[in-house]
Each structure stands twice: as structure tokens, then as C-alpha cells.
């Protein structure tokens, strides 16, 4: 039975990935989820699978070399899928050092421990072992807005935020392991994800949550920054396909073919909420454009991201499957059905962060 070590599996994409993998492979795989449970990690995301015999959760910090080495010593790990990271650009602008710590040093620890566990005396690696580093399109910087330019795997790195700089650094470390040691790895660089279990500091869940509560919808700058949105399950599928069918040592860009301005996203969410709220629901009266509030722009705000997922399509046959209108309906339905989840995640640290960030607007 193949054993996966998933880092950051209690976060947004990691938990969706674990659900996807058990849905696909059921009892044919074993997953060990290592997560420090920061403000963004939530075991409630995995409630339905926590009692599976082929699933283990270990609370550990990826920067803790001893704890990670012990997991490799105690288990014959076949696959590492490395999600754990600090992920929010606005937080990185306020507290960059924690991003360097987790994203750069934590990745170095993961690489080093995997290398130590998998390396043979002659410097080659045990057959079949693979490490997948999950990264972002933000490492490529910002594209001009009226252009048909896209990010390709060959696009030079040009990160602007402390978050993207730390992810770029971690990508470079992975590349250095592949180049220096022939370490068996892949890197994926994906565009913005949305879907169930996303923490409501990111645009889409924040807008859904605020709209339903009648709170202001904060739009940074002119609202015309463009992101390429991908439904999270499509990302989970791509990661699995890259690890199983991709060429080792390669980087694959993953994107949604779904570029939208932030303000368009907000309009779509408001329209969809209006359609989906039942007749007579009091929220129907206030869920509308009157909530939109333009606020000060993010510092160093990248203008446009857009991925050309040509390589992954040509080599592996992966394509985004979920149309944005369908994905956003599924996401909103999930938030309707999981109001308690939202109440729990917004009741503690996040509430404090929100007050600091938006001054109670
Ligand atoms: P998230 O913030 O929702 O979750 C991150 C998880 O990592 C949390 O469970 C947290 O507890 C854990 N974690 C943080 N620091 C840790 C540490 N030191 N040790 C162990 N665990 C730690 O993030 P996400 O949105 O699910 O992103 C997952 C990965 O995908 C990240 O590497 C991110 O850079 C990448 N990515 C995200 C997006 C996106 O749109 N969200 C897009 C492309 C790539
Ligand atoms: P975000 O979800 O933070 O993802 P990223 O910055 O990693 O792309 O933000 C997506 C876009 O939405 C980005 O251009 C910033 C913008 N934004 C707002 O306009 N208001 C908000 O409250 C947030 C959180 C983001």
C-alpha cells in the first residue's frame, strides 16, 4: 500500500486534496497528515475521514527537524505532497518573517528529511519515491492587463510580495535539490483556488461571508486586478495526475482559463447569492451592490495573473473541468450547509485579524 505524507492537510487545499484522494483510492493508499494547526489549519475540515484506519494525523511544525525526521523513520513514505505554508499575501505584508520561516526553512526541512530517508548509499534514490512541492503562480510576478500574455513554466520568477518571494525561494530550493542530488521531485504552480473549506480571509469566502452578514465588501484599489480562479477539486486532481503521470524533475503550471477582475467576482457572488437564497429569507433584502466598499489598495498589489496550462494538458491530459458559474454555486451551497464551520473559524484569531485589517468596516 502506498503511503503519502501530506503537509498542511488541515488547510484549505490540503483538506480538499485528502478528500479527493480517499474518494479516488479509498483503502488502496495510506495518508499521514502533518500539520501545525496554525490559525489556518482546522481539523473540522477532516471530520468525516478522521476515523479511517488508513489515515493518521500528526500535529507537528514542518520547521521541527526532529519531529519530521521521526515521521520518516517510523514510516515508509512513498509520496510527499507538500502544501504546508503561510499563504495570505496581506498577512505577509504585516509579518514577513513567519513566511520565511515556514515557507523557506520548513521546505528545507521537508526536503532534507525526505532526502535522508530515500537516499541509497550510492547517492541514488529508492525507486518510486516522489516529492511534490505545491506552489503558486504568484512567483512569476504581475502581467500587463490588456495583454494576451500568460505565465508559462519558462517565465522568469519576479515575485513582489513577501508571500510570493518566500514561495519563489522554496521553489528554488526544490529545484536545487533536483539539480544537485537528482532528488525525485516535481513543482506545480497553480492559480487562485476557491471552494469548500477556504478560510474567509481570501477574497471569495470573505465576500460570501460578509454579504450574508450584511457587512461591507472591501474592494482593494479600483477592483480591476485580475486573478485566474480554479475550483479546488480540479487542483487536487491535477496534483495527483502530475505525481502519477508527470515527468519527474518537471514543473507544471495549473490554471483555470478563468480570468476575472475582482469586481466581476463580487458581482457574480452577489447575483448567485440572490438566486440561491430562498424566498422570504431576510438576507435577500440586503445582499446587493450597496455593500461594495472601495478601500485602500494593497501595497505592491499585483495587477494580473493568468496561467497557460498548455504543458499539463499536452503531457498529462489535465484540463480545468468546473465552470466558474458551477464552482461558485457549489461553493456557496457548501457555505450555506456549513454555517457552523464559518462561525467557528471566524470566532477566534481571525476575528482579531479582521478588526486589525479592516478596522471594523
Ligand atoms: P491554507 O493557509 O489554507 O493552509 C495552510 C496549512 O498549512 C494550514 O493547515 C496550516 O495549519 C499549515 N501550516 C502552516 N504553517 C505550518 C507549519 N510551520 N508546519 C506545519 N503546518 C503548517 O493554505 P492553502 O490555501 O490550502 O494553500 C496550500 C498550499 O497551496 C500552499 O503551499 C500555497 O502556497 C499553495 N497555493 C495556494 C493557492 C490558493 O489559492 N489558496 C494557489 C496556489 C498555490
Ligand atoms: P486573495 O484572495 O488574498 O488572493 P491573492 O492575493 O493571493 O491573489 O485576493 C484575491 C484578489 O482580491 C487580490 O487582487 C486582492 C483582492 N482582495 C480584495 O479586493 N479585497 C479583499 O478583502 C481581499 C481579501 C482581497
Coordinates of C-alpha atoms and ligand atoms in Angstrom, one line a residue:
X1 CA 0.0 0.0 0.0
X2 CA 1.4 3.4 -1.0
X3 CA 2.0 5.8 1.9
X4 CA 1.5 9.6 1.4
X5 CA 2.9 12.2 3.7
X6 CA 0.8 15.3 3.2
X7 CA 1.9 18.5 4.9
X8 CA -0.7 21.2 5.6
X9 CA -3.6 18.8 5.1
X10 CA -5.8 20.6 7.6
X11 CA -5.8 23.7 5.5
X12 CA -7.9 24.6 2.5
X13 CA -6.3 22.9 -0.4
X14 CA -4.7 20.1 1.6
X15 CA -8.0 19.0 3.1
X16 CA -9.7 19.0 -0.3
X17 CA -6.8 17.0 -1.6
X18 CA -7.1 14.4 1.2
X19 CA -10.9 14.1 0.5
X20 CA -10.2 13.8 -3.3
X21 CA -7.5 11.1 -2.7
X22 CA -9.7 8.9 -0.4
X23 CA -12.6 9.4 -2.9
X24 CA -10.4 8.1 -5.7
X25 CA -8.2 5.5 -4.0
X26 CA -10.2 4.6 -0.9
X27 CA -8.3 1.9 1.0
X28 CA -5.6 1.4 -1.5
X29 CA -3.5 4.2 0.0
X30 CA -2.5 5.4 3.4
X31 CA -2.3 9.1 4.3
X32 CA -0.3 10.7 7.1
X33 CA -1.3 14.4 7.5
X34 CA 1.3 16.6 9.2
X35 CA 0.0 20.0 10.2
X36 CA 1.0 22.5 12.9
X37 CA -2.7 23.7 13.1
X38 CA -1.9 27.4 12.8
X39 CA -4.9 29.8 12.5
X40 CA -5.5 28.4 9.0
X41 CA -5.4 24.7 9.9
X42 CA -8.7 23.2 11.1
X43 CA -9.3 19.6 11.9
X44 CA -13.0 20.1 11.4
X45 CA -12.1 20.1 7.6
X46 CA -11.4 16.4 8.0
X47 CA -14.1 15.3 10.4
X48 CA -15.6 12.8 8.1
X49 CA -12.4 10.9 7.5
X50 CA -10.6 11.2 10.8
X51 CA -11.6 7.6 11.9
X52 CA -10.4 5.9 8.8
X53 CA -7.8 3.2 9.5
X54 CA -5.6 4.3 6.6
X55 CA -5.5 8.0 7.9
X56 CA -3.2 9.4 10.6
X57 CA -3.0 13.0 11.8
X58 CA 0.2 14.2 13.4
X59 CA 0.5 17.7 14.8
X60 CA 3.9 18.9 14.0
X61 CA 5.7 22.0 12.7
X62 CA 7.5 21.4 9.4
X63 CA 10.3 23.5 10.8
X64 CA 10.9 21.0 13.6
X65 CA 13.6 18.8 12.0
X66 CA 13.4 16.2 14.7
X67 CA 9.7 15.7 14.5
X68 CA 9.7 15.4 10.7
X69 CA 12.7 13.1 10.7
X70 CA 10.9 10.9 13.2
X71 CA 7.9 10.6 10.9
X72 CA 10.2 9.5 8.1
X73 CA 12.0 7.0 10.3
X74 CA 8.7 5.5 11.6
X75 CA 7.0 5.1 8.2
X76 CA 8.0 4.0 4.8
X77 CA 6.8 7.2 3.0
X78 CA 6.4 6.8 -0.8
X79 CA 5.0 10.2 -1.7
X80 CA 5.3 13.6 -0.1
X81 CA 2.8 16.2 -1.1
X82 CA 3.9 19.5 0.5
X83 CA 1.2 22.1 1.0
X84 CA 2.1 23.5 4.4
X85 CA 2.8 27.2 4.2
X86 CA 1.8 30.6 5.3
X87 CA -0.4 31.7 2.4
X88 CA -2.1 35.1 2.8
X89 CA -0.5 38.0 1.0
X90 CA -1.9 40.6 3.3
X91 CA -0.5 38.9 6.4
X92 CA 2.8 38.6 4.6
X93 CA 2.9 42.3 4.2
X94 CA 2.4 42.7 8.0
X95 CA 4.6 39.8 9.3
X96 CA 7.1 38.7 6.6
X97 CA 9.4 36.7 8.8
X98 CA 7.0 33.9 9.6
X99 CA 6.6 33.4 5.9
X100 CA 10.3 33.0 5.5
X101 CA 10.4 30.6 8.5
X102 CA 7.6 28.3 7.4
X103 CA 7.8 28.5 3.6
X104 CA 11.6 28.6 3.2
X105 CA 13.0 26.9 6.2
X106 CA 10.1 24.5 6.5
X107 CA 10.5 23.4 2.9
X108 CA 14.3 22.9 3.5
X109 CA 13.5 20.6 6.5
X110 CA 11.0 18.6 4.4
X111 CA 13.5 18.2 1.5
X112 CA 16.3 17.3 3.8
X113 CA 14.3 14.7 5.8
X114 CA 12.9 13.1 2.6
X115 CA 16.4 13.0 1.1
X116 CA 17.8 11.4 4.2
X117 CA 15.1 8.8 4.2
X118 CA 15.1 8.0 0.5
X119 CA 18.8 8.2 -0.4
X120 CA 20.8 5.0 -1.1
X121 CA 24.5 4.6 -0.3
X122 CA 25.5 5.3 -3.9
X123 CA 23.6 8.7 -3.9
X124 CA 20.7 7.5 -6.0
X125 CA 17.2 7.3 -4.5
X126 CA 15.0 4.3 -3.7
X127 CA 12.8 3.6 -6.7
X128 CA 9.3 5.0 -6.8
X129 CA 9.7 7.8 -4.2
X130 CA 8.4 11.2 -5.2
X131 CA 8.1 14.6 -3.6
X132 CA 5.6 17.2 -5.0
X133 CA 6.0 20.8 -4.0
X134 CA 2.8 22.8 -4.2
X135 CA 3.4 26.3 -5.3
X136 CA 1.7 29.4 -6.8
X137 CA 1.6 31.4 -10.0
X138 CA 2.4 34.5 -7.8
X139 CA 6.1 33.6 -8.1
X140 CA 6.0 34.9 -11.7
X141 CA 5.0 38.4 -10.7
X142 CA 2.4 40.5 -12.5
X143 CA 1.2 40.5 -16.1
X144 CA 0.2 43.6 -18.1
X145 CA -3.6 44.0 -18.0
X146 CA -4.6 44.4 -21.7
X147 CA -2.2 41.9 -23.0
X148 CA -2.6 38.3 -24.1
X149 CA 0.5 37.5 -22.0
X150 CA 0.4 34.4 -19.8
X151 CA 2.6 32.7 -17.3
X152 CA 4.5 29.7 -18.7
X153 CA 6.8 27.3 -16.9
X154 CA 9.7 29.2 -18.5
X155 CA 8.5 32.6 -17.4
X156 CA 11.3 34.2 -15.2
X157 CA 10.5 34.5 -11.5
X158 CA 9.6 38.0 -10.4
X159 CA 7.9 37.9 -7.0
X160 CA 6.7 41.1 -5.4
X161 CA 5.1 40.3 -2.0
X162 CA 6.8 38.6 0.9
X163 CA 4.5 35.7 0.4
X164 CA 5.4 35.2 -3.3
X165 CA 9.1 35.8 -2.5
X166 CA 9.1 33.1 0.1
X167 CA 7.3 30.7 -2.2
X168 CA 9.7 31.5 -5.0
X169 CA 12.6 30.8 -2.6
X170 CA 11.1 27.5 -1.7
X171 CA 10.7 26.6 -5.4
X172 CA 14.3 27.4 -5.9
X173 CA 15.3 25.1 -3.1
X174 CA 13.3 22.3 -4.6
X175 CA 15.0 23.0 -8.0
X176 CA 18.4 23.0 -6.3
X177 CA 17.7 19.5 -4.8
X178 CA 16.7 18.2 -8.2
X179 CA 19.7 19.7 -9.9
X180 CA 22.3 18.9 -7.2
X181 CA 21.1 15.5 -5.9
X182 CA 18.8 14.3 -8.7
X183 CA 16.2 14.4 -5.9
X184 CA 12.9 12.9 -7.3
X185 CA 10.5 15.9 -7.2
X186 CA 8.0 18.0 -9.1
X187 CA 6.8 21.5 -8.7
X188 CA 3.3 22.7 -9.5
X189 CA 2.5 26.4 -9.8
X190 CA -1.2 27.0 -9.6
X191 CA -3.5 30.0 -9.9
X192 CA -6.0 31.1 -7.3
X193 CA -8.2 28.4 -5.9
X194 CA -11.7 28.6 -4.4
X195 CA -14.2 26.1 -3.0
X196 CA -15.2 24.5 0.3
X197 CA -13.1 24.9 3.5
X198 CA -11.4 28.1 2.3
X199 CA -10.5 30.4 5.1
X200 CA -12.5 33.6 4.9
X201 CA -9.5 35.9 4.7
X202 CA -9.3 35.2 1.0
X203 CA -11.4 37.1 -1.5
X204 CA -14.2 34.6 -2.3
X205 CA -15.1 33.2 1.1
X206 CA -14.7 36.7 2.6
X207 CA -17.2 38.2 0.2
X208 CA -19.7 35.3 0.6
X209 CA -19.5 35.5 4.4
X210 CA -19.6 39.3 4.6
X211 CA -22.5 39.6 2.2
X212 CA -24.6 37.0 4.1
X213 CA -24.0 39.0 7.3
X214 CA -24.7 42.4 5.7
X215 CA -21.1 43.6 6.2
X216 CA -19.2 45.8 3.8
X217 CA -17.5 44.1 0.9
X218 CA -13.9 45.6 0.8
X219 CA -12.5 46.1 -2.7
X220 CA -8.9 46.9 -2.9
X221 CA -7.9 49.8 -5.2
X222 CA -10.1 50.0 -8.4
X223 CA -11.2 46.4 -8.2
X224 CA -9.8 45.7 -11.6
X225 CA -7.0 43.4 -10.6
X226 CA -7.3 40.1 -12.4
X227 CA -6.9 36.6 -10.9
X228 CA -7.4 33.2 -12.7
X229 CA -9.7 31.2 -10.5
X230 CA -9.7 27.4 -10.3
X231 CA -12.1 25.2 -8.4
X232 CA -10.1 23.4 -5.7
X233 CA -11.1 19.9 -6.7
X234 CA -9.7 20.4 -10.1
X235 CA -6.4 21.4 -8.5
X236 CA -6.4 18.3 -6.3
X237 CA -6.9 16.1 -9.4
X238 CA -4.1 17.9 -11.2
X239 CA -1.7 17.3 -8.3
X240 CA -2.4 13.6 -8.3
X241 CA -2.1 13.4 -12.1
X242 CA 1.3 15.2 -12.1
X243 CA 2.6 12.9 -9.4
X244 CA 1.5 9.8 -11.2
X245 CA 1.8 10.7 -14.9
X246 CA 4.1 13.7 -15.0
X247 CA 7.8 13.6 -15.9
X248 CA 10.0 13.7 -12.7
X249 CA 12.0 16.9 -12.2
X250 CA 9.5 19.0 -14.3
X251 CA 7.4 22.0 -13.3
X252 CA 3.8 22.1 -14.3
X253 CA 1.6 25.2 -14.3
X254 CA -2.0 24.6 -13.3
X255 CA -4.7 27.2 -14.1
X256 CA -8.4 27.7 -14.6
X257 CA -8.6 29.5 -18.0
X258 CA -10.8 31.7 -15.9
X259 CA -9.5 35.3 -15.6
X260 CA -11.8 37.7 -13.9
X261 CA -11.5 41.1 -12.3
X262 CA -12.1 41.2 -8.6
X263 CA -15.1 43.4 -9.0
X264 CA -16.6 40.9 -11.5
X265 CA -16.2 38.1 -9.0
X266 CA -18.0 40.2 -6.4
X267 CA -20.9 40.9 -8.8
X268 CA -21.2 37.2 -9.7
X269 CA -21.2 36.2 -6.0
X270 CA -24.0 38.7 -5.2
X271 CA -26.1 37.6 -8.2
X272 CA -25.6 33.9 -7.2
X273 CA -26.5 34.6 -3.6
X274 CA -29.7 36.3 -4.7
X275 CA -30.6 33.4 -6.8
X276 CA -29.8 30.8 -4.2
X277 CA -31.3 32.4 -1.1
X278 CA -34.8 31.1 -0.6
X279 CA -37.9 33.4 -1.0
X280 CA -38.7 35.0 2.3
X281 CA -35.1 34.8 3.6
X282 CA -34.4 38.2 5.3
X283 CA -30.9 38.3 3.9
X284 CA -32.4 38.8 0.4
X285 CA -33.1 42.4 1.4
X286 CA -29.5 43.4 1.9
X287 CA -27.4 41.1 -0.2
X288 CA -26.7 43.6 -3.0
X289 CA -24.3 46.0 -4.5
X290 CA -24.9 48.6 -1.8
X291 CA -22.4 46.6 0.3
X292 CA -19.5 47.2 -2.0
X293 CA -16.9 49.5 -0.5
X294 CA -13.7 50.6 -2.2
X295 CA -10.8 50.6 0.3
X296 CA -7.1 51.5 0.2
X297 CA -5.2 49.4 -2.3
X298 CA -2.9 46.5 -1.1
X299 CA 0.8 47.5 -1.1
X300 CA 2.6 46.2 -4.1
X301 CA -0.7 44.8 -5.5
X302 CA 0.0 42.5 -8.5
X303 CA -2.3 43.6 -11.4
X304 CA -2.9 40.4 -13.3
X305 CA -2.2 36.7 -13.0
X306 CA -3.0 34.3 -15.8
X307 CA -1.7 30.8 -16.4
X308 CA -1.3 29.0 -19.7
X309 CA -1.9 25.4 -18.6
X310 CA -0.7 24.1 -22.0
X311 CA 2.1 21.9 -20.8
X312 CA 0.0 19.9 -18.3
X313 CA -2.7 19.5 -20.9
X314 CA -0.3 18.3 -23.6
X315 CA 1.7 16.0 -21.5
X316 CA -0.8 14.7 -18.9
X317 CA -4.2 15.5 -20.4
X318 CA -5.3 17.6 -17.4
X319 CA -7.8 20.4 -18.0
X320 CA -9.9 22.5 -15.7
X321 CA -13.3 20.8 -15.5
X322 CA -15.5 23.0 -13.3
X323 CA -17.0 26.1 -15.0
X324 CA -16.8 29.1 -12.7
X325 CA -20.6 29.5 -12.5
X326 CA -21.0 25.9 -11.4
X327 CA -18.0 26.1 -9.0
X328 CA -19.3 29.2 -7.3
X329 CA -22.7 27.7 -6.8
X330 CA -21.2 24.6 -5.3
X331 CA -19.0 26.7 -3.0
X332 CA -22.0 28.9 -1.9
X333 CA -24.1 25.8 -1.3
X334 CA -21.3 24.4 0.8
X335 CA -21.2 27.6 2.9
X336 CA -25.0 27.5 3.3
X337 CA -24.8 23.9 4.6
X338 CA -21.8 24.6 6.8
X339 CA -22.7 27.8 8.7
X340 CA -21.3 26.4 11.9
X341 CA -17.9 25.9 10.3
X342 CA -17.8 29.6 9.3
X343 CA -18.9 30.6 12.8
X344 CA -16.1 28.6 14.4
X345 CA -13.4 29.8 12.1
X346 CA -14.4 33.5 12.5
X347 CA -14.9 33.4 16.2
X348 CA -11.2 33.5 17.3
X349 CA -8.0 34.7 15.9
X350 CA -9.5 35.6 12.5
X351 CA -11.9 38.0 14.1
X352 CA -9.0 39.8 15.7
X353 CA -7.1 39.9 12.4
X354 CA -10.2 41.2 10.6
X355 CA -10.6 44.1 13.0
X356 CA -6.9 45.0 12.6
X357 CA -7.0 44.7 8.9
X358 CA -10.3 46.4 8.0
X359 CA -10.8 48.5 11.2
X360 CA -14.2 47.0 11.8
X361 CA -15.6 48.2 8.5
Ligands
LIG1 P1 -4.0 27.4 4.0 O1 -3.5 28.6 4.6 O2 -5.5 27.2 3.9 O3 -3.4 26.1 4.8 C1 -2.1 26.0 5.2 C2 -2.0 24.8 6.1 O4 -0.6 24.7 6.5 C3 -2.8 25.0 7.4 O5 -3.4 23.8 7.7 C4 -1.7 25.3 8.4 O6 -2.0 24.9 9.8 C5 -0.5 24.5 7.9 N1 0.8 25.1 8.3 C6 1.2 26.4 8.3 N2 2.4 26.5 8.8 C7 2.8 25.3 9.2 C8 4.0 24.7 9.7 N3 5.0 25.5 10.1 N4 4.1 23.4 9.9 C9 3.0 22.6 9.6 N5 1.9 23.0 9.1 C10 1.8 24.4 8.9 O7 -3.3 27.3 2.6 P2 -3.9 26.7 1.2 O8 -4.7 27.8 0.5 O9 -4.6 25.5 1.4 O10 -2.6 26.5 0.4 C11 -1.9 25.3 0.4 C12 -0.6 25.4 -0.5 O11 -1.0 25.7 -1.8 C13 0.4 26.5 -0.1 O12 1.7 26.0 -0.2 C14 0.1 27.6 -1.1 O13 1.2 28.4 -1.3 C15 -0.3 26.8 -2.3 N6 -1.2 27.5 -3.2 C16 -2.4 28.1 -2.7 C17 -3.3 28.7 -3.6 C18 -4.6 29.3 -3.2 O14 -5.3 29.9 -4.0 N7 -5.0 29.1 -2.0 C19 -3.0 28.7 -5.0 C20 -1.7 28.1 -5.4 C21 -0.9 27.5 -4.5
LIG2 P1 -6.6 36.9 -2.2 O1 -7.8 36.0 -2.1 O2 -6.0 37.4 -1.0 O3 -5.6 36.1 -3.1 P2 -4.2 36.6 -3.7 O4 -3.8 37.9 -3.2 O5 -3.2 35.5 -3.3 O6 -4.4 36.6 -5.2 O7 -7.0 38.2 -3.1 C1 -7.5 38.0 -4.4 C2 -7.7 39.4 -5.0 O8 -8.7 40.0 -4.3 C3 -6.5 40.2 -4.9 O9 -6.4 41.0 -6.1 C4 -6.8 41.1 -3.7 C5 -8.3 41.3 -3.8 N1 -9.0 41.4 -2.5 C6 -9.9 42.5 -2.3 O10 -10.1 43.3 -3.2 N2 -10.5 42.6 -1.0 C7 -10.3 41.7 0.0 O11 -10.8 41.9 1.1 C8 -9.3 40.6 -0.3 C9 -9.0 39.6 0.8 C10 -8.7 40.5 -1.5

